[in-house]
Tab-separated table of C-alpha atoms in Angstrom:
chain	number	residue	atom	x	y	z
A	219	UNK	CA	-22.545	62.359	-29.483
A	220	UNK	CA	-23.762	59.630	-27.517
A	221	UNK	CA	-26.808	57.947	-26.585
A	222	UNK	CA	-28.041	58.313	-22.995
A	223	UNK	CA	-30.111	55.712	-21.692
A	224	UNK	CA	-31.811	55.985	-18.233
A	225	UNK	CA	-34.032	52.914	-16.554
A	226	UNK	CA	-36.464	53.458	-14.168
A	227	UNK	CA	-38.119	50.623	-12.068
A	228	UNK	CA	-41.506	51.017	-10.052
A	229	UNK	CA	-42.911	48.023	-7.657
A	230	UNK	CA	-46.492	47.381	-7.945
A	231	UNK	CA	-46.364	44.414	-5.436
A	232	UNK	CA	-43.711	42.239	-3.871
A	233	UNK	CA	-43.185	39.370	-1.917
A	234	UNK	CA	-39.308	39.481	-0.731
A	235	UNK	CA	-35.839	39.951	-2.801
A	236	UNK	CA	-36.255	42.979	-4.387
A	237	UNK	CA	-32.672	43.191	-5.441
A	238	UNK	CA	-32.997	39.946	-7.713
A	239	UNK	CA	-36.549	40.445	-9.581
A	240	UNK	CA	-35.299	44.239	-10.269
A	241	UNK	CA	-31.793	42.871	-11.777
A	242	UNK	CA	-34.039	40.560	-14.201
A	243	UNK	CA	-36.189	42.922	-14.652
A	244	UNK	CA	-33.517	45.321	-15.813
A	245	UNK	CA	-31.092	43.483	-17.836
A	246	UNK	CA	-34.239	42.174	-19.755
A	247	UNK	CA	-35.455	45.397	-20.512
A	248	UNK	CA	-32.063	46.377	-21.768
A	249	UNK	CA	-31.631	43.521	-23.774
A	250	UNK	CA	-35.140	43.913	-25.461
A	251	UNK	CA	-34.169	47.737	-25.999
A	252	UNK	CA	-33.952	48.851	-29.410
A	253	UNK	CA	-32.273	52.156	-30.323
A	254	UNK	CA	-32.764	53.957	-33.856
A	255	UNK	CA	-30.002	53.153	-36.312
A	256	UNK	CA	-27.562	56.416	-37.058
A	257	UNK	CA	-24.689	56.932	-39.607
A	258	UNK	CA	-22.242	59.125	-39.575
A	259	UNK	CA	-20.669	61.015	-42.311
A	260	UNK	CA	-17.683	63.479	-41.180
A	261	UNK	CA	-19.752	65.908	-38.994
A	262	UNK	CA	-23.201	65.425	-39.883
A	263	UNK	CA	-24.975	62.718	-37.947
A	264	UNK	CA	-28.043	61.065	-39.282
A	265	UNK	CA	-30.897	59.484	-37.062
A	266	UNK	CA	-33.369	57.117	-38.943
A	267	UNK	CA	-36.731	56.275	-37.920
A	268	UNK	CA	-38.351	52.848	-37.923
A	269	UNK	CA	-39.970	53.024	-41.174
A	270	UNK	CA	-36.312	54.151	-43.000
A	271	UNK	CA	-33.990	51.316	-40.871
A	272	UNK	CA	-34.913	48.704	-38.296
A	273	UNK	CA	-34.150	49.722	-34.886
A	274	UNK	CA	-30.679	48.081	-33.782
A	275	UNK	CA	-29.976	46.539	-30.342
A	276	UNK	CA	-27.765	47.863	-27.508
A	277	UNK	CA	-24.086	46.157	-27.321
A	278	UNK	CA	-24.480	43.915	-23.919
A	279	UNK	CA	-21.501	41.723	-23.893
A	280	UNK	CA	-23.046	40.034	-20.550
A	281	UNK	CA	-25.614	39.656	-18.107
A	282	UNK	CA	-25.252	40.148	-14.588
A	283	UNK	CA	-27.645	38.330	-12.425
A	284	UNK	CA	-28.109	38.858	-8.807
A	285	UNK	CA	-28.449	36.116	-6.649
A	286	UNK	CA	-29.578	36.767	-2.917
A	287	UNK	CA	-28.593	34.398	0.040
A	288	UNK	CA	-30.555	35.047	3.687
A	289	UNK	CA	-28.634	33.574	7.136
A	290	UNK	CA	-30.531	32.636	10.073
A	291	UNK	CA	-28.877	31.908	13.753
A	292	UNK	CA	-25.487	33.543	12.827
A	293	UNK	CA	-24.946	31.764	9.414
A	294	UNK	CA	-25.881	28.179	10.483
A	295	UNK	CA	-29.385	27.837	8.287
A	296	UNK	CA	-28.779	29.808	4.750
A	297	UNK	CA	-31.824	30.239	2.272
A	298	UNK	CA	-32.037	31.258	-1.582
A	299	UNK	CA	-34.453	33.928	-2.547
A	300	UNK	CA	-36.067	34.855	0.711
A	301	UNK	CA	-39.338	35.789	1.179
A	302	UNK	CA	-40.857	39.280	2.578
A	303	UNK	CA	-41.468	37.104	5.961
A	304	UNK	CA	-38.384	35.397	5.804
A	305	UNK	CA	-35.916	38.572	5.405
A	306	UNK	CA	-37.868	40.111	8.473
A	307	UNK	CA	-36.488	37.789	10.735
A	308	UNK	CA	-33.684	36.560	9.188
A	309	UNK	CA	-29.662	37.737	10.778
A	310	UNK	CA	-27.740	38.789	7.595
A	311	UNK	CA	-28.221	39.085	3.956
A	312	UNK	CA	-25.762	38.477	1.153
A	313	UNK	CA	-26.285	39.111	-2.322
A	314	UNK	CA	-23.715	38.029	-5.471
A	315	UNK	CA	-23.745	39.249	-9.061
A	316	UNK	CA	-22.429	36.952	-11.795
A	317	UNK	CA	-22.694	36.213	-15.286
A	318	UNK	CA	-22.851	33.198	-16.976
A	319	UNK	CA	-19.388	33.072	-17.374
A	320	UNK	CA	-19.306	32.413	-13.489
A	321	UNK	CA	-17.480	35.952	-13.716
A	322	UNK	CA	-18.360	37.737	-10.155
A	323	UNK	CA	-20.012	41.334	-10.645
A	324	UNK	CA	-20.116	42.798	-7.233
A	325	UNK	CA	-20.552	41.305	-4.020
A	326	UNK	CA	-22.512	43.057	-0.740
A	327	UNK	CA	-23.440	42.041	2.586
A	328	UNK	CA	-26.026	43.673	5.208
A	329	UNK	CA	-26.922	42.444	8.732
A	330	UNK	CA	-25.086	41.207	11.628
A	331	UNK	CA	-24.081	38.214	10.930
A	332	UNK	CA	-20.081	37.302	10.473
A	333	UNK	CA	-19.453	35.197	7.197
A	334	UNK	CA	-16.315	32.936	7.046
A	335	UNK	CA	-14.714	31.657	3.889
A	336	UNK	CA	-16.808	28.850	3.572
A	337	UNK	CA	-19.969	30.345	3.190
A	338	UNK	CA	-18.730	32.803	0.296
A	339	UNK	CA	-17.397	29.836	-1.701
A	340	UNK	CA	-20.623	28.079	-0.882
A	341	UNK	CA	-22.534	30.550	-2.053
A	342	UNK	CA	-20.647	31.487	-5.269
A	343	UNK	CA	-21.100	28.112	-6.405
A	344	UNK	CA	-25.260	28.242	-5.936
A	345	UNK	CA	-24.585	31.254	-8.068
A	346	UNK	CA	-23.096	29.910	-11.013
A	347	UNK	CA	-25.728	26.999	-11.077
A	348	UNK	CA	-28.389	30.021	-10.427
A	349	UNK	CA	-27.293	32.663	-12.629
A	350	UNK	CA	-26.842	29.982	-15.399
A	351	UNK	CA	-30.078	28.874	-15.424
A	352	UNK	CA	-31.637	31.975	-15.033
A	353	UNK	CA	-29.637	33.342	-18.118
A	354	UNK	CA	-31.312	30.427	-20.488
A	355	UNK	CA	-34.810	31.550	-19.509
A	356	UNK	CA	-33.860	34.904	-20.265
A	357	UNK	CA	-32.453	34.202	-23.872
A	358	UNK	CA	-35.470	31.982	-24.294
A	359	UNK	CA	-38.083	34.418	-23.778
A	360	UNK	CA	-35.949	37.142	-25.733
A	361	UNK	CA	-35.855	34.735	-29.007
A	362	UNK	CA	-39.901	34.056	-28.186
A	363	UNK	CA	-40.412	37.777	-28.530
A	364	UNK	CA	-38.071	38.076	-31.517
A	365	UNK	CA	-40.078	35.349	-33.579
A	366	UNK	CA	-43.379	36.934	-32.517
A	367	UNK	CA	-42.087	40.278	-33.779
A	368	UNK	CA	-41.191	39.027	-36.939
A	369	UNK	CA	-44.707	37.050	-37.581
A	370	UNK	CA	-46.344	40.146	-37.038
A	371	UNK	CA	-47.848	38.830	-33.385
A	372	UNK	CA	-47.512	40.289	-29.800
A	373	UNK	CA	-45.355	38.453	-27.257
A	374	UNK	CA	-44.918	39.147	-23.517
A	375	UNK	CA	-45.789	42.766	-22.037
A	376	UNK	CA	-47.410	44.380	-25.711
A	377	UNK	CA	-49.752	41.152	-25.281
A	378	UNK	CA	-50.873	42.075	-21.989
A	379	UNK	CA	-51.768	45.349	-22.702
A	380	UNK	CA	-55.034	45.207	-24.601
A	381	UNK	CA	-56.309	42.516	-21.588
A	382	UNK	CA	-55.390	45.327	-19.184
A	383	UNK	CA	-53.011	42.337	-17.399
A	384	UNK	CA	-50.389	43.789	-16.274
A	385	UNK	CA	-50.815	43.291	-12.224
A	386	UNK	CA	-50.175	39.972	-10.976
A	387	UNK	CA	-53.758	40.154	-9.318
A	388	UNK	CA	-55.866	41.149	-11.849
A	389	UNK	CA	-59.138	39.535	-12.607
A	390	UNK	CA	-60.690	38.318	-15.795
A	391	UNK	CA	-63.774	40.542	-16.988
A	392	UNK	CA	-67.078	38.722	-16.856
A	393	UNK	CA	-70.841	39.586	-18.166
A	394	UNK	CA	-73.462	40.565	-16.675
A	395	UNK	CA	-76.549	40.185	-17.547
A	396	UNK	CA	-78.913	43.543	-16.908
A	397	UNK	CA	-81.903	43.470	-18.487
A	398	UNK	CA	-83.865	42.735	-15.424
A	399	UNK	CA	-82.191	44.632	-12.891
A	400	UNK	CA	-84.972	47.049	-11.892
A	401	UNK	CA	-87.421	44.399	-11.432
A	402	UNK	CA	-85.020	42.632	-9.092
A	403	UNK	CA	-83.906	45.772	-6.879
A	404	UNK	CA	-87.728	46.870	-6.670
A	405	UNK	CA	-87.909	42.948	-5.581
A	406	UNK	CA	-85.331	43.777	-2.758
A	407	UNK	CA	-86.616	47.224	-1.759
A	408	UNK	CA	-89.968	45.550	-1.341
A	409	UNK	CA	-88.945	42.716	1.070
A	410	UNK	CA	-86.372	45.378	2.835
A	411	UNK	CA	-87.283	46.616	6.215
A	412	UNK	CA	-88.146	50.494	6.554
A	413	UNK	CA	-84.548	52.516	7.783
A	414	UNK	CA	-84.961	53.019	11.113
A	415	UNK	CA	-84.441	57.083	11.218
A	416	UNK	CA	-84.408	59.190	7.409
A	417	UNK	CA	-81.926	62.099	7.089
A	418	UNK	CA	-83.447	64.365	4.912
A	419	UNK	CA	-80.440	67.153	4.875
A	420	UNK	CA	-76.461	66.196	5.012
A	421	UNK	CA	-75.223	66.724	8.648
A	422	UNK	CA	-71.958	69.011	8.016
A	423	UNK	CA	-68.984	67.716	10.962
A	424	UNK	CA	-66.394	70.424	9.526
A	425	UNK	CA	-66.448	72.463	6.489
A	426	UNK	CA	-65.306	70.151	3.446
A	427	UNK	CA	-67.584	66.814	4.564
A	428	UNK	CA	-70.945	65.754	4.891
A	429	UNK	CA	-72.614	62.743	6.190
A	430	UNK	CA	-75.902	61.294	5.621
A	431	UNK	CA	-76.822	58.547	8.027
A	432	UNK	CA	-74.260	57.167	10.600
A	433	UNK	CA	-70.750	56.310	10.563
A	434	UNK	CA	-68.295	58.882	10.993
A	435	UNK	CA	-68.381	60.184	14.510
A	436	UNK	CA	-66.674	57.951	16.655
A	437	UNK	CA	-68.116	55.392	19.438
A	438	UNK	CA	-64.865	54.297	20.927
A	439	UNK	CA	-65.105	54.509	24.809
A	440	UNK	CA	-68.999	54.526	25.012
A	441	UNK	CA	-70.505	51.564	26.841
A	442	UNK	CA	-73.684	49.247	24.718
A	443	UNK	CA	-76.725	49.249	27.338
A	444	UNK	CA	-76.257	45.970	28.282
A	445	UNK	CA	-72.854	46.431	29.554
A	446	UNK	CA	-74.082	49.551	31.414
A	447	UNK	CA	-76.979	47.371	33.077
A	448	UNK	CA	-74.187	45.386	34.105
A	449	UNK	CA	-72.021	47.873	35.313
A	450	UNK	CA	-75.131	49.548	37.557
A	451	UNK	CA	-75.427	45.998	38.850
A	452	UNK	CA	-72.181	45.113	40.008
A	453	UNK	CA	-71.807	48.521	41.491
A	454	UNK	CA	-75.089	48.106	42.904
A	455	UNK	CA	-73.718	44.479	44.411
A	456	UNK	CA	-70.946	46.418	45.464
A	457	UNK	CA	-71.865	48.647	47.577
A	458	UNK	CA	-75.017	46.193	49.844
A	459	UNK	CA	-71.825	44.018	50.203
A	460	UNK	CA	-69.829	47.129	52.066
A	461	UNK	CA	-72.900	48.268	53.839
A	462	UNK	CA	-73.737	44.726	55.240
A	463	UNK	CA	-69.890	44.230	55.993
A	464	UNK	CA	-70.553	47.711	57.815
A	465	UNK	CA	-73.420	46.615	60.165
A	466	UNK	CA	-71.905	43.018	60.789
A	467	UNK	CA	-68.534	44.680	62.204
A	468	UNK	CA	-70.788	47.438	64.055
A	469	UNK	CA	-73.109	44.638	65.962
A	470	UNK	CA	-69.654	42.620	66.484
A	471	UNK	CA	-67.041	44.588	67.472
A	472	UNK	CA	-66.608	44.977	70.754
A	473	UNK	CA	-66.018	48.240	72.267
A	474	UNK	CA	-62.693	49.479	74.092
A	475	UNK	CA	-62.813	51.932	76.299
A	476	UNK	CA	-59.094	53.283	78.720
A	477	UNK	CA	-59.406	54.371	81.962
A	478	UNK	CA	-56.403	55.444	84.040
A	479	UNK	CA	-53.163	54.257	84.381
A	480	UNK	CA	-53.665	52.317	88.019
A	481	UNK	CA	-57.973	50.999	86.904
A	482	UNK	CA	-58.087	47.479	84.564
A	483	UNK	CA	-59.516	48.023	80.714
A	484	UNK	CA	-63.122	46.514	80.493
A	485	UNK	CA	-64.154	45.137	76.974
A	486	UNK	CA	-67.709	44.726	76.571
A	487	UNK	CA	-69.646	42.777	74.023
A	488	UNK	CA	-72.985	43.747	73.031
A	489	UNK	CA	-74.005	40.167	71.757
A	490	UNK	CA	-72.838	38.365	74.561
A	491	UNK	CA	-73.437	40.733	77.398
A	492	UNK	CA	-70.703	39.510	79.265
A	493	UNK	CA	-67.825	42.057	80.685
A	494	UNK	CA	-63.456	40.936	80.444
A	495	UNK	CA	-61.201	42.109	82.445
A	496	UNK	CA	-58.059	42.275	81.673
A	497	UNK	CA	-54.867	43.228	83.444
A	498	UNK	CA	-52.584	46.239	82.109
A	499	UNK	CA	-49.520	43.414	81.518
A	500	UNK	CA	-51.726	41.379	79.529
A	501	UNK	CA	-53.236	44.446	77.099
A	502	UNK	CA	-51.862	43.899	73.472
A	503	UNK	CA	-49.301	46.482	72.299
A	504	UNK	CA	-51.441	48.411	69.950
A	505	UNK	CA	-54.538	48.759	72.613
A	506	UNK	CA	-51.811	50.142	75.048
């Protein structure tokens, strides 16, 4: 028989370098794992609670740390523990595992960017300096939680709890004071203005919602009155313009008029009352 242990991980917000908080996040919670103590005795196994034995640790001969490395403009610029803004744009992404034993893990790289020799040893050598420190802080808060334990306190995550702290974003609680609150909203409903229109009964859009008052249909498309005064003014402008540019070209224009082949074309103009003649030669191509 064997134990079977299964870890599941669940984001409640993020900034960037997933791979590298989850790692933490994982070997921690393995290494602050406790399992019940068993014995074994030919074929009968025997599994003690907390109260009969302490709970005993798993057997984690090392931790592997991931350690994520970003490339911008085809591996000239590279950038440790990118952020959610930074891996959007950046070419190629490379992340090592190591322990502190500067013993590589696993290696993978994603993107399109073509790494040379150079930049692996480079970046191996971030990671031991990386990894090694991040492996103290890890001990340190393990031993933290240990002492607590053992002084009967809570350390960590069990603190958090009771203060409902757990998201990064979470606000203190604060008092409030209510004793005179319906003498200051009958203050406000006083000074407020009268609604404009009541709704005594829900309007029903479909079957399943209701609406009292405005906001659900939607005004996308309609024009405000102001912009429709506009509108009925510019069209307005619009269309005096053409007719004016109608009558100017009709007391203007001159009028054409062909006779036969062997006669001159007269032009006449009403403004100046005088008559052209003109010979057939001399006619542009488009009167002819």
């Amino acid at each position: 028989q064997v134990w079977q242990i299964r870890l599941d991980m669940h984001l409640l917000n993020h900034d960037g370098n997933i791979t590298d908080a989850a790692s933490i996040a994982g070997i921690v919670a393995l290494s602050h794992f406790r399992r019940p103590d068993v014995s074994v005795q030919g074929e009968e196994v025997t599994v003690y609670t907390p109260e009969e034995r302490d709970p005993v640790p798993l057997s984690i001969h090392h931790m592997p740390i991931c350690v994520s490395f970003a490339f911008f403009h085809q591996g000239t610029y590279l950038l440790v523990d990118p952020t959610e803004r930074e891996e959007r744009v950046m070419d190629g992404l490379l992340v090592i595992a190591m322990n502190k034993h500067h013993e590589i893990c696993t290696i993978q790289s994603s993107g399109v960017v073509m790494l040379v020799q150079d930049q692996i040893l480079r970046c191996s050598k971030i990671t031991a300096v990386k990894v090694t420190e991040i492996t103290e802080l890890i001990q340190k808060a393990l031993e933290n939680d240990q002492k607590a334990r053992k002084e009967g306190g809570k350390f960590g995550f069990a603190e958090s709890i009771p203060n409902q702290r757990i998201t990064a974003f979470k606000m203190e609680s604060a008092a409030v004071d209510t004793n005179d609150v319906e003498e200051q909203a009958g203050e406000i409903i006083a000074k407020a203005d009268p609604p404009a229109e009541v709704f005594a009964n829900p309007v029903l859009h479909t079957p399943g919602t209701a609406q009292i008052g405005e906001g659900i249909e939607s005004s996308w498309g309609d024009l405000e009155e102001s912009e429709k005064e506009e509108a009925a003014e510019e069209e307005g402008e619009s269309e005096a313009a053409a007719f004016g540019c109608e009558e100017v070209k009709t007391e203007d224009t001159s009028t054409l008029r062909e006779t036969k082949n062997d006669e001159p074309i007269v032009l006449s103009d009403s403004e100046e009352e005088e008559v052209v003649i003109l010979e057939p030669q001399e006619l542009p191509r488009k009167t002819r």
